[in-house]
Amino acid sequence: MRKIAFIGTGYVGLVSGVCIAEFGHDVTCVDIDQSKINDLNQGRIPIYEPELESLLKQNVLKERLKFSSNINEAIKSADIIFIAVGTPQSEDGQANLTAIENVAKSIGENLNQYKVVCTKSTVPVGTGKRIETIIKSINDSIEFDYVSNPEFLREGAAIKDFLKPDRIVIGSRSEKASKIIKDVYRPLYLNETPIVSTTVETSEMIKYASNAFLALKISYINEIANLCEKVEADVHVVAKAMGKDGRISPKFLHPGPGYGGSCFPKDTEALVKAGRNNNVPIRTIEAAIQTNKSQKLRMVHKLDRLMENDMKGKTIAVLGLAFKPQTDDIRDAASRVIIPELLKKDAIINAYDPIAMENFKIFHPKINYFKNWEDTVKNADALIILTEWNEFRGLDLSRLKSLLKSPVVLDTKNILSINQLQLHGFTFDNVGRRFSQ
Ligand code: NAD
């Protein structure tokens, strides 16, 4: 059993901290956000993530998991410090490392015995060295080792992903530290989870290369979808057949309104920036970013067309605000671009999301929010679906038609049956399946 501190108790820090407590370690999750820590100490979970609440409560009961805002104390009493603070995008596209550097300073100031410092946050190549330099510049007398251990969990399936990862990446110069981190993951290691042991720099690069590749795959299928619309092809059949090819795989070949979330947009930008800084342009990812931006606007044009270029004063029902189902995260969600565009055209927005509305209200307090899909679409002039929550997949189309003022639907997630939409007499569009039967 190790004494572990997680610095940063967000989507990654909280999920990882809970799961590592579940492995039997003594975990303290710390955060500078006192209200988050207060909530957690009172049994309120600040984020929505399936299976998180019960696992968290079990581990608190077993006294393996606690929450604190005392970062100094948590560092002093830990053998291993995991850094899981945010690395948002700066204005110039690079990752903003302010929180990382602040944590490194705190570690330097509170280093009282040998510790392993391990970064889970997504950080550009070279950050590990920078963290080591900061710590050493404050305390050069006490030994520590540095490990890069990027996280690959997906929000909405984070617990499952953490407990059953495709691989664990451990980057370090120190064999001793690599072994200690490997040991933290012992239950997974015994489960034959592949472990990639490498250098810090390679480990940092693996994370960006992986995320950017997935973003590229999404932008690629979106462009194929856009072409399918023009040439009477069905992108779903194209993607399905492509996915049968083992070299391609069916994953991340789902067309839609463009990728979003807290990772792909900022990580692709950071990789492009790193490429430019090193005179190695990453043109494929530059293109993927541009495609992604225009895909979101393409959805606005599609809806405009469906509504005969007349949105002024019209009510548009929006189903889905989160960047994907099973999360309350709205960071860089398609809704964050599309809704402001619709508002610019003087449309009135009725919105509903099963989980993410409270987060969305912070940015758009004045649009209309409803508690269910029926009230959201009632008397609306059109419906746009932006997140593929299961409850939208099974929409009762006769009821939908009877509630809408005009039977106009833009299904940006391709979750409704084209046959059924046709049968019910909707005016509709989707992404890449205009000519399907
Ligand atoms: P988040 O914004 O949900 O959480 C970050 C937390 O760090 C916040 O609670 C914040 O208050 C806290 N924090 C900031 N500065 C701090 C400090 N000095 N001391 C203590 N706490 C501090 O972010 P996240 O989504 O958990 O992402 C964290 C990192 O993990 C990022 O680098 C991200 O790219 C990476 N990542 C995220 C995901 C994901 O799906 N969210 C997946 C893999 C990797």
PDB file of N, CA and C in Angstrom, residues 299 302-303 306-307 316-317 319 377 380-386 392 395 397 400-401 404 406-417 421-422 424-431:
ATOM      1  N   MET A 299     -23.118  22.717 -39.918  1.00  0.00           N
ATOM      2  CA  MET A 299     -24.388  22.316 -39.288  1.00  0.00           C
ATOM      3  C   MET A 299     -25.342  23.514 -39.228  1.00  0.00           C
ATOM      4  N   LYS A 302     -26.702  24.038 -42.666  1.00  0.00           N
ATOM      5  CA  LYS A 302     -27.699  22.993 -42.980  1.00  0.00           C
ATOM      6  C   LYS A 302     -29.050  23.367 -42.378  1.00  0.00           C
ATOM      7  N   LEU A 303     -29.020  23.788 -41.116  1.00  0.00           N
ATOM      8  CA  LEU A 303     -30.274  24.112 -40.443  1.00  0.00           C
ATOM      9  C   LEU A 303     -30.911  25.337 -41.098  1.00  0.00           C
ATOM     10  N   LEU A 306     -32.603  24.202 -44.144  1.00  0.00           N
ATOM     11  CA  LEU A 306     -33.852  23.481 -43.835  1.00  0.00           C
ATOM     12  C   LEU A 306     -34.964  24.464 -43.458  1.00  0.00           C
ATOM     13  N   MET A 307     -34.553  25.586 -42.819  1.00  0.00           N
ATOM     14  CA  MET A 307     -35.548  26.574 -42.363  1.00  0.00           C
ATOM     15  C   MET A 307     -35.722  27.691 -43.390  1.00  0.00           C
ATOM     16  N   ILE A 316     -35.881  27.338 -32.077  1.00  0.00           N
ATOM     17  CA  ILE A 316     -35.151  26.108 -32.439  1.00  0.00           C
ATOM     18  C   ILE A 316     -34.949  25.283 -31.172  1.00  0.00           C
ATOM     19  N   ALA A 317     -35.417  24.048 -31.219  1.00  0.00           N
ATOM     20  CA  ALA A 317     -35.216  23.134 -30.085  1.00  0.00           C
ATOM     21  C   ALA A 317     -33.859  22.454 -30.256  1.00  0.00           C
ATOM     22  N   LEU A 319     -31.551  19.454 -28.727  1.00  0.00           N
ATOM     23  CA  LEU A 319     -31.455  18.298 -27.816  1.00  0.00           C
ATOM     24  C   LEU A 319     -29.990  17.885 -27.714  1.00  0.00           C
ATOM     25  N   VAL A 377     -39.377  20.631 -27.460  1.00  0.00           N
ATOM     26  CA  VAL A 377     -39.730  20.719 -28.894  1.00  0.00           C
ATOM     27  C   VAL A 377     -41.118  21.317 -29.119  1.00  0.00           C
ATOM     28  N   ALA A 380     -41.869  24.341 -31.408  1.00  0.00           N
ATOM     29  CA  ALA A 380     -40.625  24.834 -32.026  1.00  0.00           C
ATOM     30  C   ALA A 380     -40.733  24.747 -33.542  1.00  0.00           C
ATOM     31  N   ASP A 381     -39.966  25.620 -34.216  1.00  0.00           N
ATOM     32  CA  ASP A 381     -39.997  25.641 -35.681  1.00  0.00           C
ATOM     33  C   ASP A 381     -39.029  24.625 -36.273  1.00  0.00           C
ATOM     34  N   ALA A 382     -38.114  24.139 -35.447  1.00  0.00           N
ATOM     35  CA  ALA A 382     -37.164  23.115 -35.932  1.00  0.00           C
ATOM     36  C   ALA A 382     -36.490  22.481 -34.736  1.00  0.00           C
ATOM     37  N   LEU A 383     -35.958  21.275 -34.981  1.00  0.00           N
ATOM     38  CA  LEU A 383     -35.204  20.573 -33.941  1.00  0.00           C
ATOM     39  C   LEU A 383     -33.806  20.264 -34.469  1.00  0.00           C
ATOM     40  N   ILE A 384     -32.794  20.503 -33.626  1.00  0.00           N
ATOM     41  CA  ILE A 384     -31.438  20.050 -33.971  1.00  0.00           C
ATOM     42  C   ILE A 384     -30.951  19.152 -32.838  1.00  0.00           C
ATOM     43  N   ILE A 385     -30.441  17.979 -33.204  1.00  0.00           N
ATOM     44  CA  ILE A 385     -29.895  17.043 -32.203  1.00  0.00           C
ATOM     45  C   ILE A 385     -28.377  17.183 -32.222  1.00  0.00           C
ATOM     46  N   LEU A 386     -27.789  17.468 -31.048  1.00  0.00           N
ATOM     47  CA  LEU A 386     -26.337  17.698 -30.992  1.00  0.00           C
ATOM     48  C   LEU A 386     -25.573  16.660 -30.178  1.00  0.00           C
ATOM     49  N   PHE A 392     -32.518  10.164 -26.785  1.00  0.00           N
ATOM     50  CA  PHE A 392     -32.888  10.810 -28.052  1.00  0.00           C
ATOM     51  C   PHE A 392     -32.919   9.792 -29.207  1.00  0.00           C
ATOM     52  N   LEU A 395     -36.548   8.587 -29.865  1.00  0.00           N
ATOM     53  CA  LEU A 395     -37.625   9.588 -29.919  1.00  0.00           C
ATOM     54  C   LEU A 395     -38.845   9.023 -30.645  1.00  0.00           C
ATOM     55  N   LEU A 397     -41.363   9.440 -33.045  1.00  0.00           N
ATOM     56  CA  LEU A 397     -41.422  10.425 -34.127  1.00  0.00           C
ATOM     57  C   LEU A 397     -42.833  10.965 -34.371  1.00  0.00           C
ATOM     58  N   LEU A 400     -43.151  13.520 -31.759  1.00  0.00           N
ATOM     59  CA  LEU A 400     -42.293  14.654 -32.114  1.00  0.00           C
ATOM     60  C   LEU A 400     -43.000  15.525 -33.154  1.00  0.00           C
ATOM     61  N   LYS A 401     -43.570  14.859 -34.165  1.00  0.00           N
ATOM     62  CA  LYS A 401     -44.211  15.620 -35.242  1.00  0.00           C
ATOM     63  C   LYS A 401     -45.414  16.399 -34.709  1.00  0.00           C
ATOM     64  N   LEU A 404     -43.947  19.541 -32.618  1.00  0.00           N
ATOM     65  CA  LEU A 404     -43.256  20.627 -33.340  1.00  0.00           C
ATOM     66  C   LEU A 404     -44.256  21.488 -34.100  1.00  0.00           C
ATOM     67  N   SER A 406     -43.307  23.111 -36.912  1.00  0.00           N
ATOM     68  CA  SER A 406     -43.001  22.642 -38.275  1.00  0.00           C
ATOM     69  C   SER A 406     -42.155  21.384 -38.148  1.00  0.00           C
ATOM     70  N   PRO A 407     -42.409  20.377 -38.972  1.00  0.00           N
ATOM     71  CA  PRO A 407     -41.677  19.095 -38.828  1.00  0.00           C
ATOM     72  C   PRO A 407     -40.288  19.147 -39.465  1.00  0.00           C
ATOM     73  N   VAL A 408     -39.399  19.980 -38.876  1.00  0.00           N
ATOM     74  CA  VAL A 408     -38.062  20.175 -39.443  1.00  0.00           C
ATOM     75  C   VAL A 408     -37.029  19.636 -38.452  1.00  0.00           C
ATOM     76  N   VAL A 409     -36.175  18.720 -38.924  1.00  0.00           N
ATOM     77  CA  VAL A 409     -35.207  18.086 -38.017  1.00  0.00           C
ATOM     78  C   VAL A 409     -33.823  18.039 -38.652  1.00  0.00           C
ATOM     79  N   LEU A 410     -32.817  18.499 -37.896  1.00  0.00           N
ATOM     80  CA  LEU A 410     -31.427  18.272 -38.307  1.00  0.00           C
ATOM     81  C   LEU A 410     -30.804  17.337 -37.279  1.00  0.00           C
ATOM     82  N   ASP A 411     -30.489  16.132 -37.737  1.00  0.00           N
ATOM     83  CA  ASP A 411     -29.946  15.098 -36.862  1.00  0.00           C
ATOM     84  C   ASP A 411     -28.431  15.040 -37.090  1.00  0.00           C
ATOM     85  N   THR A 412     -27.668  15.842 -36.336  1.00  0.00           N
ATOM     86  CA  THR A 412     -26.219  15.914 -36.606  1.00  0.00           C
ATOM     87  C   THR A 412     -25.489  14.674 -36.106  1.00  0.00           C
ATOM     88  N   LYS A 413     -26.177  13.802 -35.382  1.00  0.00           N
ATOM     89  CA  LYS A 413     -25.535  12.594 -34.870  1.00  0.00           C
ATOM     90  C   LYS A 413     -26.022  11.333 -35.583  1.00  0.00           C
ATOM     91  N   ASN A 414     -26.858  11.517 -36.585  1.00  0.00           N
ATOM     92  CA  ASN A 414     -27.363  10.385 -37.380  1.00  0.00           C
ATOM     93  C   ASN A 414     -27.955   9.285 -36.503  1.00  0.00           C
ATOM     94  N   ILE A 415     -28.790   9.674 -35.547  1.00  0.00           N
ATOM     95  CA  ILE A 415     -29.347   8.646 -34.650  1.00  0.00           C
ATOM     96  C   ILE A 415     -30.793   8.294 -34.992  1.00  0.00           C
ATOM     97  N   LEU A 416     -31.437   9.091 -35.838  1.00  0.00           N
ATOM     98  CA  LEU A 416     -32.837   8.801 -36.165  1.00  0.00           C
ATOM     99  C   LEU A 416     -32.903   8.036 -37.478  1.00  0.00           C
ATOM    100  N   SER A 417     -33.918   7.189 -37.577  1.00  0.00           N
ATOM    101  CA  SER A 417     -34.059   6.380 -38.789  1.00  0.00           C
ATOM    102  C   SER A 417     -34.562   7.254 -39.945  1.00  0.00           C
ATOM    103  N   LEU A 421     -38.230   8.897 -40.547  1.00  0.00           N
ATOM    104  CA  LEU A 421     -38.393  10.346 -40.723  1.00  0.00           C
ATOM    105  C   LEU A 421     -39.169  10.622 -42.017  1.00  0.00           C
ATOM    106  N   GLN A 422     -38.811   9.860 -43.069  1.00  0.00           N
ATOM    107  CA  GLN A 422     -39.499  10.032 -44.353  1.00  0.00           C
ATOM    108  C   GLN A 422     -40.972   9.652 -44.225  1.00  0.00           C
ATOM    109  N   HIS A 424     -42.863   9.663 -41.705  1.00  0.00           N
ATOM    110  CA  HIS A 424     -43.654  10.620 -40.929  1.00  0.00           C
ATOM    111  C   HIS A 424     -43.734  11.991 -41.595  1.00  0.00           C
ATOM    112  N   GLY A 425     -43.073  12.135 -42.725  1.00  0.00           N
ATOM    113  CA  GLY A 425     -43.180  13.388 -43.483  1.00  0.00           C
ATOM    114  C   GLY A 425     -42.371  14.542 -42.921  1.00  0.00           C
ATOM    115  N   PHE A 426     -41.227  14.235 -42.278  1.00  0.00           N
ATOM    116  CA  PHE A 426     -40.366  15.321 -41.789  1.00  0.00           C
ATOM    117  C   PHE A 426     -39.555  15.925 -42.935  1.00  0.00           C
ATOM    118  N   THR A 427     -39.242  17.204 -42.804  1.00  0.00           N
ATOM    119  CA  THR A 427     -38.209  17.819 -43.624  1.00  0.00           C
ATOM    120  C   THR A 427     -36.948  17.674 -42.796  1.00  0.00           C
ATOM    121  N   PHE A 428     -35.949  16.925 -43.284  1.00  0.00           N
ATOM    122  CA  PHE A 428     -34.826  16.632 -42.389  1.00  0.00           C
ATOM    123  C   PHE A 428     -33.500  16.580 -43.132  1.00  0.00           C
ATOM    124  N   ASP A 429     -32.461  16.613 -42.330  1.00  0.00           N
ATOM    125  CA  ASP A 429     -31.114  16.417 -42.868  1.00  0.00           C
ATOM    126  C   ASP A 429     -30.272  15.745 -41.774  1.00  0.00           C
ATOM    127  N   ASN A 430     -29.131  15.211 -42.199  1.00  0.00           N
ATOM    128  CA  ASN A 430     -28.218  14.556 -41.255  1.00  0.00           C
ATOM    129  C   ASN A 430     -26.803  14.776 -41.776  1.00  0.00           C
ATOM    130  N   VAL A 431     -25.871  13.920 -41.414  1.00  0.00           N
ATOM    131  CA  VAL A 431     -24.498  14.120 -41.896  1.00  0.00           C
ATOM    132  C   VAL A 431     -24.100  12.932 -42.771  1.00  0.00           C
TER     133      VAL A 431
END
